[in-house]
Short mmCIF file of C-alpha atoms in Angstrom, two decimals:
data_model
loop_
_atom_site.label_atom_id
_atom_site.label_comp_id
_atom_site.label_asym_id
_atom_site.label_seq_id
_atom_site.Cartn_x
_atom_site.Cartn_y
_atom_site.Cartn_z
CA MET A 281 10.94 18.46 19.71
CA ASN A 282 9.19 19.31 22.55
CA ALA A 283 7.77 16.46 23.33
CA LYS A 284 5.78 17.81 26.55
CA THR A 285 3.25 19.20 25.11
CA GLU A 286 -0.49 20.41 25.92
CA GLY A 287 -2.94 18.11 26.44
CA ALA A 288 -5.97 17.74 24.95
CA ILE A 289 -8.87 19.35 27.57
CA LEU A 290 -11.55 16.54 28.76
CA ASP A 291 -14.90 18.02 28.85
CA PHE A 292 -17.50 15.81 28.77
CA ALA A 293 -17.73 15.45 24.69
CA ASN A 294 -14.49 14.85 24.68
CA ALA A 295 -14.07 11.71 27.00
CA ALA A 296 -17.28 10.32 25.34
CA ILE A 297 -15.90 10.20 22.28
CA LEU A 298 -12.77 8.71 23.27
CA ILE A 299 -14.02 6.20 25.30
CA GLY A 300 -16.32 5.13 22.58
CA ALA A 301 -13.51 4.74 20.23
CA GLY A 302 -11.88 3.12 22.82
CA PHE A 303 -15.38 0.63 23.06
CA LEU A 304 -14.77 0.27 19.14
CA GLY A 305 -11.26 -0.15 18.82
CA GLY A 306 -11.50 -3.29 21.85
CA ILE A 307 -14.35 -5.04 20.22
CA MET A 308 -12.29 -4.68 16.28
CA ASN A 309 -8.65 -6.05 17.85
CA ALA A 310 -10.27 -9.30 19.98
CA LEU A 311 -12.63 -9.44 16.69
CA ALA A 312 -10.38 -8.59 13.66
CA GLY A 313 -7.58 -6.40 14.46
CA GLY A 314 -7.22 -2.84 12.99
CA ALA A 315 -8.23 -0.47 15.96
CA THR A 316 -5.77 1.81 15.65
CA LEU A 317 -7.43 3.21 12.53
CA LEU A 318 -10.06 4.49 14.57
CA THR A 319 -8.49 5.60 17.83
CA PHE A 320 -5.32 7.33 16.69
CA PRO A 321 -8.47 9.06 14.66
CA ALA A 322 -10.40 9.77 18.53
CA MET A 323 -7.12 10.64 19.22
CA LEU A 324 -6.30 13.96 16.93
CA LEU A 325 -10.02 14.36 17.22
CA VAL A 326 -9.93 15.43 20.89
CA GLY A 327 -6.54 18.01 19.63
CA LEU A 328 -3.74 16.20 21.04
CA PRO A 329 -1.19 17.07 18.57
CA PRO A 330 -0.35 14.39 16.66
CA VAL A 331 2.91 12.56 17.99
CA VAL A 332 0.90 12.69 21.54
CA ALA A 333 -1.35 11.42 19.72
CA THR A 334 0.36 8.41 18.29
CA ALA A 335 2.41 7.86 21.88
CA SER A 336 -1.22 8.13 23.89
CA ASN A 337 -3.14 5.76 21.47
CA ALA A 338 0.25 2.83 21.61
CA LEU A 339 -0.07 3.04 24.80
CA ALA A 340 -4.14 2.65 24.43
CA VAL A 341 -5.11 -0.67 22.57
CA THR A 342 -1.16 -2.15 24.45
CA PRO A 343 -3.48 -3.85 26.35
CA GLY A 344 -5.36 -6.25 23.45
CA HIS A 345 -1.70 -8.11 22.71
CA THR A 346 -1.06 -8.55 26.23
CA MET A 347 -3.30 -10.17 26.79
CA ALA A 348 -3.73 -12.31 23.79
CA ALA A 349 -0.40 -13.10 24.93
CA ILE A 350 -0.73 -13.96 28.07
CA ALA A 351 -4.01 -16.17 27.47
CA ASP A 352 -1.47 -18.25 24.66
CA ARG A 353 1.16 -17.90 26.34
CA THR A 354 1.87 -21.88 26.35
CA MET A 355 2.13 -21.46 22.39
CA VAL A 356 5.19 -19.78 22.55
CA PRO A 357 8.04 -21.57 20.81
CA ARG A 358 11.27 -22.53 23.54
CA ASP A 359 14.15 -21.68 22.27
CA ARG A 360 17.04 -19.68 22.18
CA SER A 361 15.48 -17.90 18.45
CA VAL A 362 13.07 -16.54 20.96
CA VAL A 363 14.33 -14.98 23.13
CA VAL A 364 16.94 -13.19 20.39
CA GLY A 365 13.57 -12.09 19.22
CA LEU A 366 12.96 -10.68 21.88
CA LEU A 367 15.44 -8.29 22.44
CA LEU A 368 15.91 -7.48 18.63
CA THR A 369 12.17 -6.42 19.24
CA THR A 370 12.68 -4.38 22.04
CA ILE A 371 15.53 -2.40 20.54
CA GLY A 372 13.04 -1.68 17.81
CA GLY A 373 10.84 -0.89 20.01
CA LEU A 374 13.14 1.83 21.30
CA LEU A 375 14.99 3.42 18.65
CA GLY A 376 11.45 3.92 17.05
CA ALA A 377 9.86 5.30 19.80
CA LEU A 378 12.94 7.42 19.90
CA LEU A 379 12.52 8.61 15.86
CA LEU A 380 8.80 9.30 16.67
CA LEU A 381 10.42 12.15 19.62
CA ALA A 382 12.97 12.99 17.20
CA THR A 383 10.41 13.77 14.63
CA SER A 384 9.12 16.95 14.01
CA GLU A 385 5.90 17.67 14.72
CA ARG A 386 5.10 19.48 11.52
CA PHE A 387 6.53 16.50 9.90
CA PHE A 388 4.36 13.59 10.99
CA THR A 389 2.05 16.09 10.38
CA LEU A 390 2.69 15.40 6.79
CA LEU A 391 3.04 11.50 7.05
CA VAL A 392 0.30 10.70 9.25
CA PRO A 393 -2.70 10.60 5.90
CA ALA A 394 0.32 8.05 3.83
CA LEU A 395 0.09 6.23 6.95
CA ILE A 396 -2.93 5.73 8.09
CA ALA A 397 -3.54 4.68 3.91
CA ALA A 398 -1.00 2.45 4.23
CA ALA A 399 -2.10 0.82 7.51
CA THR A 400 -5.62 0.05 5.25
CA ILE A 401 -3.84 -1.50 2.44
CA LEU A 402 -1.74 -3.49 5.21
CA PHE A 403 -4.54 -4.47 7.03
CA GLY A 404 -6.88 -5.53 4.02
CA LEU A 405 -4.65 -7.13 2.37
CA GLY A 406 -3.33 -9.42 5.28
CA PRO A 407 -4.81 -12.43 5.04
CA ARG A 408 -4.53 -12.63 1.26
CA LEU A 409 -0.82 -11.74 2.01
CA GLN A 410 -0.85 -13.84 4.18
CA LYS A 411 -2.09 -17.83 2.45
CA ILE A 412 0.67 -16.62 0.07
CA ILE A 413 3.47 -15.67 2.82
CA ALA A 414 2.63 -18.72 3.29
CA HIS A 415 1.78 -21.17 0.51
CA ARG A 416 5.28 -19.78 -2.42
CA PHE A 417 7.81 -19.13 0.62
CA ASN A 418 10.11 -20.27 2.87
CA ALA A 419 12.66 -18.32 4.10
CA THR A 420 13.98 -19.05 7.75
CA GLY A 421 17.48 -17.32 8.67
CA ALA A 422 15.57 -13.72 7.83
CA ARG A 423 13.48 -13.68 10.75
CA SER A 424 16.24 -11.81 12.77
CA GLY A 425 16.66 -9.93 10.78
CA LEU A 426 13.83 -8.55 9.35
CA LEU A 427 12.24 -8.05 12.56
CA LEU A 428 13.74 -5.35 13.66
CA PRO A 429 13.09 -3.03 11.11
CA VAL A 430 9.37 -4.14 11.88
CA SER A 431 10.05 -3.47 15.34
CA ILE A 432 11.27 -0.42 14.96
CA TYR A 433 7.70 1.09 12.73
CA GLY A 434 5.78 -0.49 15.02
CA GLY A 435 7.11 1.41 18.25
CA TYR A 436 7.34 4.64 15.75
CA PHE A 437 3.36 4.26 14.51
CA GLY A 438 2.39 1.16 14.99
CA ALA A 439 -0.59 0.62 13.34
CA GLY A 440 -0.97 -3.22 11.26
CA LEU A 441 1.30 -4.51 13.30
CA GLY A 442 -0.15 -7.20 14.40
CA VAL A 443 0.26 -8.10 10.75
CA MET A 444 3.12 -7.36 9.19
CA LEU A 445 4.41 -9.54 12.42
CA LEU A 446 2.42 -12.81 11.80
CA ALA A 447 3.51 -11.82 7.14
CA LEU A 448 6.61 -12.05 8.67
CA LEU A 449 7.15 -14.92 11.52
CA THR A 450 5.05 -16.85 8.50
CA LEU A 451 7.62 -16.48 5.83
CA THR A 452 10.38 -17.01 7.56
CA GLY A 453 9.22 -20.53 10.05
CA THR A 454 7.37 -23.15 9.75
CA GLU A 455 5.74 -23.53 13.11
CA PRO A 456 1.98 -24.40 12.92
CA LEU A 457 0.14 -20.90 13.08
CA ARG A 458 -1.69 -21.00 16.79
CA ALA A 459 2.38 -20.60 17.57
CA LEU A 460 3.20 -18.01 14.98
CA ASN A 461 0.12 -15.99 16.49
CA ALA A 462 1.20 -16.64 20.23
CA LEU A 463 4.32 -15.61 18.97
CA LYS A 464 3.02 -12.53 16.99
CA ASN A 465 1.37 -11.16 20.18
CA LEU A 466 4.37 -11.89 22.16
CA TYR A 467 6.38 -9.69 19.89
CA ALA A 468 4.02 -6.63 19.42
CA THR A 469 2.88 -6.12 23.28
CA VAL A 470 7.26 -6.26 23.80
CA ALA A 471 8.07 -3.42 20.78
CA ALA A 472 4.46 -1.44 21.67
CA LEU A 473 5.66 -1.11 25.69
CA ALA A 474 9.29 -0.93 24.70
CA GLY A 475 8.29 2.22 23.23
CA VAL A 476 5.91 3.15 25.78
CA VAL A 477 8.22 3.28 28.08
CA ILE A 478 10.04 6.95 25.84
CA PHE A 479 7.18 8.28 25.70
CA ALA A 480 6.51 7.99 29.59
CA LEU A 481 9.46 8.65 30.22
CA SER A 482 9.66 12.06 27.88
CA GLY A 483 6.05 13.09 29.06
CA THR A 484 4.95 12.47 25.17
CA ILE A 485 1.52 10.02 26.66
CA ASP A 486 -1.22 12.28 27.92
CA TRP A 487 -2.58 10.63 29.95
CA PRO A 488 -5.87 11.44 31.03
CA SER A 489 -7.05 10.72 27.62
CA THR A 490 -4.83 8.08 27.56
CA LEU A 491 -6.77 5.72 30.64
CA VAL A 492 -9.71 6.90 29.73
CA MET A 493 -10.14 5.36 26.06
CA LEU A 494 -7.68 3.02 27.77
CA VAL A 495 -11.47 1.79 30.50
CA GLY A 496 -13.45 1.79 26.72
CA ALA A 497 -10.75 -0.51 25.00
CA LEU A 498 -11.02 -2.85 27.89
CA ALA A 499 -14.60 -3.23 28.14
CA GLY A 500 -14.39 -3.46 24.26
CA GLY A 501 -12.55 -6.20 23.96
CA PHE A 502 -14.21 -7.88 26.33
CA ALA A 503 -17.27 -7.61 24.19
CA GLY A 504 -15.45 -8.15 21.70
CA GLY A 505 -14.68 -11.60 23.04
CA LYS A 506 -18.56 -12.70 23.26
CA LEU A 507 -19.62 -11.01 19.97
CA VAL A 508 -16.97 -13.32 17.94
CA GLY A 509 -18.67 -16.72 17.30
CA VAL A 510 -21.89 -14.50 16.47
CA LEU A 511 -19.74 -11.67 14.24
CA PRO A 512 -18.69 -12.77 10.29
CA SER A 513 -14.79 -11.46 11.15
CA SER A 514 -15.11 -10.57 7.10
CA ALA A 515 -17.62 -8.59 7.46
CA VAL A 516 -15.42 -6.43 10.37
CA ARG A 517 -12.50 -6.19 7.97
CA ALA A 518 -14.27 -5.26 4.94
CA ALA A 519 -15.57 -1.69 7.88
CA ILE A 520 -12.55 -1.79 9.54
CA VAL A 521 -10.81 -0.69 5.34
CA MET A 522 -13.82 1.34 4.73
CA LEU A 523 -12.73 3.88 7.50
CA GLY A 524 -9.61 3.79 7.09
CA SER A 525 -9.97 4.44 3.96
CA PHE A 526 -12.17 7.46 5.29
CA MET A 527 -10.04 8.40 7.67
CA THR A 528 -7.21 8.58 5.23
CA LEU A 529 -8.89 11.30 3.32
CA VAL A 530 -10.50 13.31 6.15
CA TYR A 531 -6.59 13.87 7.06
CA ALA A 532 -5.07 13.98 3.13
CA TRP A 533 -7.25 17.50 3.33
CA ARG A 534 -6.67 18.56 6.14
CA PHE A 535 -3.54 17.80 6.78
CA TRP A 536 -2.42 18.93 3.04
CA PHE A 537 -4.69 20.58 0.90
CA ALA A 538 -6.66 22.62 3.76
#
């Protein structure tokens, strides 16, 4: 496919949608995660084609993981396995981005409702899944083998990547939860940034839309940090699952049945 696609027209209404979605997405990520379930549909709403929206959204929401990774960098284990993990997540992010660019716009459009639905289910089951894994499994040798496909998904679409990574790391390791969370943020950042490099070089990112949303996301992340002690994460998670379910129905109707 031709990666250089005409972007959205950023009039006042579209700019307001993007900055508002970015702001709410930043709050969501600070409280419970799941920003892509709002920010990606917002990119579609202002007129970006699905592949361009995915690439642009990847850059707009990356600072959330990046700032978290920097803030908790002292908790990252200092051993060779982390270096191997960084290499695998870099390769996975690159491969996922290349796979997205090789996907036809029509085929990816048909995938969008299913991808949003899968991300919503994964996000909703995240805490329960992690508890089940933590109590019933121990598969240390599988981490390296599973990081690559998870990172490919991260470079391809990315919604729910944090949940997938934390579940994988919990399944395959014995580190304390805070160390696992720090690793999750580091690997998610690397996978996303690797994909963003490919998208930027290929001209797939719609920069005006991305930068407007990025401003909102940074402000929302700051506001969310202030709200962490006020809003219950369970209520925020339930609201995000409802939003994801609604978006799945909207885009299933739009792309499959309309």
